[in-house]
PDB file of C-alpha atoms in Angstrom:
ATOM      1  CA  UNK A   1     -70.006  99.445-140.750  1.00  0.00           C
ATOM      2  CA  UNK A   2     -73.811 100.349-140.289  1.00  0.00           C
ATOM      3  CA  UNK A   3     -75.130 103.463-142.031  1.00  0.00           C
ATOM      4  CA  UNK A   4     -78.423 104.961-140.768  1.00  0.00           C
ATOM      5  CA  UNK A   5     -80.172 106.977-143.322  1.00  0.00           C
ATOM      6  CA  UNK A   6     -82.162 109.683-141.493  1.00  0.00           C
ATOM      7  CA  UNK A   7     -84.715 111.465-143.739  1.00  0.00           C
ATOM      8  CA  UNK A   8     -85.275 114.815-142.349  1.00  0.00           C
ATOM      9  CA  UNK A   9     -88.753 115.878-143.226  1.00  0.00           C
ATOM     10  CA  UNK A  10     -90.008 117.429-139.969  1.00  0.00           C
ATOM     11  CA  UNK A  11     -86.754 118.777-138.401  1.00  0.00           C
ATOM     12  CA  UNK A  12     -83.439 120.044-139.580  1.00  0.00           C
ATOM     13  CA  UNK A  13     -80.311 118.154-138.955  1.00  0.00           C
ATOM     14  CA  UNK A  14     -79.547 120.795-135.900  1.00  0.00           C
ATOM     15  CA  UNK A  15     -82.689 119.483-134.138  1.00  0.00           C
ATOM     16  CA  UNK A  16     -81.511 115.808-134.862  1.00  0.00           C
ATOM     17  CA  UNK A  17     -78.159 115.703-133.729  1.00  0.00           C
ATOM     18  CA  UNK A  18     -78.520 116.314-130.299  1.00  0.00           C
ATOM     19  CA  UNK A  19     -80.666 113.258-130.020  1.00  0.00           C
ATOM     20  CA  UNK A  20     -77.950 111.235-131.765  1.00  0.00           C
ATOM     21  CA  UNK A  21     -75.208 113.085-130.147  1.00  0.00           C
ATOM     22  CA  UNK A  22     -76.683 112.079-126.687  1.00  0.00           C
ATOM     23  CA  UNK A  23     -77.417 108.381-127.593  1.00  0.00           C
ATOM     24  CA  UNK A  24     -73.680 107.978-128.986  1.00  0.00           C
ATOM     25  CA  UNK A  25     -71.906 109.459-125.890  1.00  0.00           C
ATOM     26  CA  UNK A  26     -74.493 107.053-123.779  1.00  0.00           C
ATOM     27  CA  UNK A  27     -73.125 104.331-125.586  1.00  0.00           C
ATOM     28  CA  UNK A  28     -69.605 105.128-124.667  1.00  0.00           C
ATOM     29  CA  UNK A  29     -68.677 106.361-128.045  1.00  0.00           C
ATOM     30  CA  UNK A  30     -67.356 109.597-129.605  1.00  0.00           C
ATOM     31  CA  UNK A  31     -68.867 111.802-132.682  1.00  0.00           C
ATOM     32  CA  UNK A  32     -67.686 113.574-135.341  1.00  0.00           C
ATOM     33  CA  UNK A  33     -70.250 115.711-136.996  1.00  0.00           C
ATOM     34  CA  UNK A  34     -69.260 116.994-140.505  1.00  0.00           C
ATOM     35  CA  UNK A  35     -71.018 119.651-142.787  1.00  0.00           C
ATOM     36  CA  UNK A  36     -69.197 121.902-145.434  1.00  0.00           C
ATOM     37  CA  UNK A  37     -71.796 124.590-144.350  1.00  0.00           C
ATOM     38  CA  UNK A  38     -70.092 126.647-141.793  1.00  0.00           C
ATOM     39  CA  UNK A  39     -72.986 128.273-140.579  1.00  0.00           C
ATOM     40  CA  UNK A  40     -74.632 124.729-139.967  1.00  0.00           C
ATOM     41  CA  UNK A  41     -71.874 123.745-137.769  1.00  0.00           C
ATOM     42  CA  UNK A  42     -72.661 126.737-135.714  1.00  0.00           C
ATOM     43  CA  UNK A  43     -76.040 125.779-135.473  1.00  0.00           C
ATOM     44  CA  UNK A  44     -75.389 122.231-134.979  1.00  0.00           C
ATOM     45  CA  UNK A  45     -73.066 123.585-132.280  1.00  0.00           C
ATOM     46  CA  UNK A  46     -75.375 125.692-130.355  1.00  0.00           C
ATOM     47  CA  UNK A  47     -78.265 122.920-130.452  1.00  0.00           C
ATOM     48  CA  UNK A  48     -75.919 120.360-128.733  1.00  0.00           C
ATOM     49  CA  UNK A  49     -75.611 123.154-126.111  1.00  0.00           C
ATOM     50  CA  UNK A  50     -78.966 123.942-125.852  1.00  0.00           C
ATOM     51  CA  UNK A  51     -81.635 121.885-127.040  1.00  0.00           C
ATOM     52  CA  UNK A  52     -81.743 118.881-124.665  1.00  0.00           C
ATOM     53  CA  UNK A  53     -81.117 121.025-121.216  1.00  0.00           C
ATOM     54  CA  UNK A  54     -81.047 117.726-119.324  1.00  0.00           C
ATOM     55  CA  UNK A  55     -77.977 116.616-121.289  1.00  0.00           C
ATOM     56  CA  UNK A  56     -74.707 118.511-121.324  1.00  0.00           C
ATOM     57  CA  UNK A  57     -73.261 117.690-125.244  1.00  0.00           C
ATOM     58  CA  UNK A  58     -69.829 119.514-125.080  1.00  0.00           C
ATOM     59  CA  UNK A  59     -68.191 120.012-128.526  1.00  0.00           C
ATOM     60  CA  UNK A  60     -65.945 121.722-130.218  1.00  0.00           C
ATOM     61  CA  UNK A  61     -64.770 122.761-133.697  1.00  0.00           C
ATOM     62  CA  UNK A  62     -61.802 120.657-135.356  1.00  0.00           C
ATOM     63  CA  UNK A  63     -58.663 122.946-136.210  1.00  0.00           C
ATOM     64  CA  UNK A  64     -57.707 123.614-132.167  1.00  0.00           C
ATOM     65  CA  UNK A  65     -55.192 121.964-130.242  1.00  0.00           C
ATOM     66  CA  UNK A  66     -58.201 121.191-128.102  1.00  0.00           C
ATOM     67  CA  UNK A  67     -59.679 118.417-131.048  1.00  0.00           C
ATOM     68  CA  UNK A  68     -58.665 115.086-129.280  1.00  0.00           C
ATOM     69  CA  UNK A  69     -60.610 116.027-126.048  1.00  0.00           C
ATOM     70  CA  UNK A  70     -63.891 116.601-127.759  1.00  0.00           C
ATOM     71  CA  UNK A  71     -66.499 113.927-127.303  1.00  0.00           C
ATOM     72  CA  UNK A  72     -68.427 115.604-130.038  1.00  0.00           C
ATOM     73  CA  UNK A  73     -66.078 117.158-132.817  1.00  0.00           C
ATOM     74  CA  UNK A  74     -67.628 119.815-135.693  1.00  0.00           C
ATOM     75  CA  UNK A  75     -65.656 119.376-138.800  1.00  0.00           C
ATOM     76  CA  UNK A  76     -65.930 120.076-142.598  1.00  0.00           C
ATOM     77  CA  UNK A  77     -63.713 117.094-143.234  1.00  0.00           C
ATOM     78  CA  UNK A  78     -64.192 113.228-142.410  1.00  0.00           C
ATOM     79  CA  UNK A  79     -60.915 113.150-140.176  1.00  0.00           C
ATOM     80  CA  UNK A  80     -61.664 112.019-136.466  1.00  0.00           C
ATOM     81  CA  UNK A  81     -59.175 114.429-134.524  1.00  0.00           C
ATOM     82  CA  UNK A  82     -61.256 113.430-131.597  1.00  0.00           C
ATOM     83  CA  UNK A  83     -60.813 109.658-132.342  1.00  0.00           C
ATOM     84  CA  UNK A  84     -64.499 109.264-133.154  1.00  0.00           C
ATOM     85  CA  UNK A  85     -65.757 105.895-134.730  1.00  0.00           C
ATOM     86  CA  UNK A  86     -69.128 107.400-135.245  1.00  0.00           C
ATOM     87  CA  UNK A  87     -69.869 109.992-137.845  1.00  0.00           C
ATOM     88  CA  UNK A  88     -72.611 112.243-138.421  1.00  0.00           C
ATOM     89  CA  UNK A  89     -73.025 113.490-142.006  1.00  0.00           C
ATOM     90  CA  UNK A  90     -75.087 116.557-141.240  1.00  0.00           C
ATOM     91  CA  UNK A  91     -75.337 118.384-144.727  1.00  0.00           C
ATOM     92  CA  UNK A  92     -76.617 115.006-146.479  1.00  0.00           C
ATOM     93  CA  UNK A  93     -73.479 114.400-148.608  1.00  0.00           C
ATOM     94  CA  UNK A  94     -71.520 110.985-148.528  1.00  0.00           C
ATOM     95  CA  UNK A  95     -68.081 111.102-147.512  1.00  0.00           C
ATOM     96  CA  UNK A  96     -65.838 108.073-146.904  1.00  0.00           C
ATOM     97  CA  UNK A  97     -64.020 107.086-143.669  1.00  0.00           C
ATOM     98  CA  UNK A  98     -63.168 104.446-141.373  1.00  0.00           C
ATOM     99  CA  UNK A  99     -66.065 104.456-138.877  1.00  0.00           C
ATOM    100  CA  UNK A 100     -68.046 101.867-137.362  1.00  0.00           C
ATOM    101  CA  UNK A 101     -71.281 103.867-137.861  1.00  0.00           C
ATOM    102  CA  UNK A 102     -72.136 106.773-139.767  1.00  0.00           C
ATOM    103  CA  UNK A 103     -75.493 108.922-139.596  1.00  0.00           C
ATOM    104  CA  UNK A 104     -76.648 110.282-143.009  1.00  0.00           C
ATOM    105  CA  UNK A 105     -78.992 113.288-142.235  1.00  0.00           C
ATOM    106  CA  UNK A 106     -80.537 114.389-145.625  1.00  0.00           C
ATOM    107  CA  UNK A 107     -83.336 116.634-146.562  1.00  0.00           C
ATOM    108  CA  UNK A 108     -86.164 115.816-149.019  1.00  0.00           C
ATOM    109  CA  UNK A 109     -84.407 117.853-151.826  1.00  0.00           C
ATOM    110  CA  UNK A 110     -81.398 115.328-151.383  1.00  0.00           C
ATOM    111  CA  UNK A 111     -83.299 112.328-151.473  1.00  0.00           C
ATOM    112  CA  UNK A 112     -82.132 111.141-154.966  1.00  0.00           C
ATOM    113  CA  UNK A 113     -78.602 111.538-153.668  1.00  0.00           C
ATOM    114  CA  UNK A 114     -79.458 109.262-150.912  1.00  0.00           C
ATOM    115  CA  UNK A 115     -80.959 106.595-153.041  1.00  0.00           C
ATOM    116  CA  UNK A 116     -77.706 106.484-155.028  1.00  0.00           C
ATOM    117  CA  UNK A 117     -75.521 106.183-151.720  1.00  0.00           C
ATOM    118  CA  UNK A 118     -77.922 103.184-150.509  1.00  0.00           C
ATOM    119  CA  UNK A 119     -77.602 101.203-153.819  1.00  0.00           C
ATOM    120  CA  UNK A 120     -73.728 102.191-153.662  1.00  0.00           C
ATOM    121  CA  UNK A 121     -73.607 100.826-150.298  1.00  0.00           C
ATOM    122  CA  UNK A 122     -75.688  97.894-150.981  1.00  0.00           C
ATOM    123  CA  UNK A 123     -72.716  96.555-152.950  1.00  0.00           C
ATOM    124  CA  UNK A 124     -70.049  96.494-150.345  1.00  0.00           C
ATOM    125  CA  UNK A 125     -69.389  93.840-148.298  1.00  0.00           C
ATOM    126  CA  UNK A 126     -69.896  94.202-144.480  1.00  0.00           C
ATOM    127  CA  UNK A 127     -72.093  97.388-144.722  1.00  0.00           C
ATOM    128  CA  UNK A 128     -75.668  97.444-142.696  1.00  0.00           C
ATOM    129  CA  UNK A 129     -78.013 100.112-143.827  1.00  0.00           C
ATOM    130  CA  UNK A 130     -80.790 100.935-142.085  1.00  0.00           C
ATOM    131  CA  UNK A 131     -83.524 103.712-143.125  1.00  0.00           C
ATOM    132  CA  UNK A 132     -85.252 106.172-140.584  1.00  0.00           C
ATOM    133  CA  UNK A 133     -88.095 108.390-141.449  1.00  0.00           C
ATOM    134  CA  UNK A 134     -89.856 110.837-139.325  1.00  0.00           C
ATOM    135  CA  UNK A 135     -93.713 110.163-138.308  1.00  0.00           C
ATOM    136  CA  UNK A 136     -95.587 112.223-136.070  1.00  0.00           C
ATOM    137  CA  UNK A 137     -93.032 113.444-134.245  1.00  0.00           C
ATOM    138  CA  UNK A 138     -91.092 110.168-133.934  1.00  0.00           C
ATOM    139  CA  UNK A 139     -88.480 108.309-135.764  1.00  0.00           C
ATOM    140  CA  UNK A 140     -89.404 105.156-137.415  1.00  0.00           C
ATOM    141  CA  UNK A 141     -87.658 102.523-139.277  1.00  0.00           C
ATOM    142  CA  UNK A 142     -88.425 101.276-142.506  1.00  0.00           C
ATOM    143  CA  UNK A 143     -89.790 102.868-145.620  1.00  0.00           C
TER     144      UNK A 143
END
């Protein structure tokens, strides 16, 4: 499993997720976006529809009979009813699950939690970790 840590210093998760979703769908994968915050999920949904006007990022909220059809499914639990192999943790809280790739998006206020998660995942076999930070409006890999 690959885990990408995104430290959000300039943009909130709602602004970053459309880029992640576009790249995920472009790779032929589906995405599960998880957050405990219902208002954040609503903002993510709106951003997926409107943030990148050149891209159609269809999405839906988990708990309907259409879950399986959604390329991007928004949920409060790490249960990929849309058969996603990629998961984005929009609220910065780590959750276990069987995914090929996980995006952990965290604001500066959650940096201690992210560091703990980084250490915990470093002790697991088969986990590749990457760290991304915003610099001058672009994402750069590394500390």
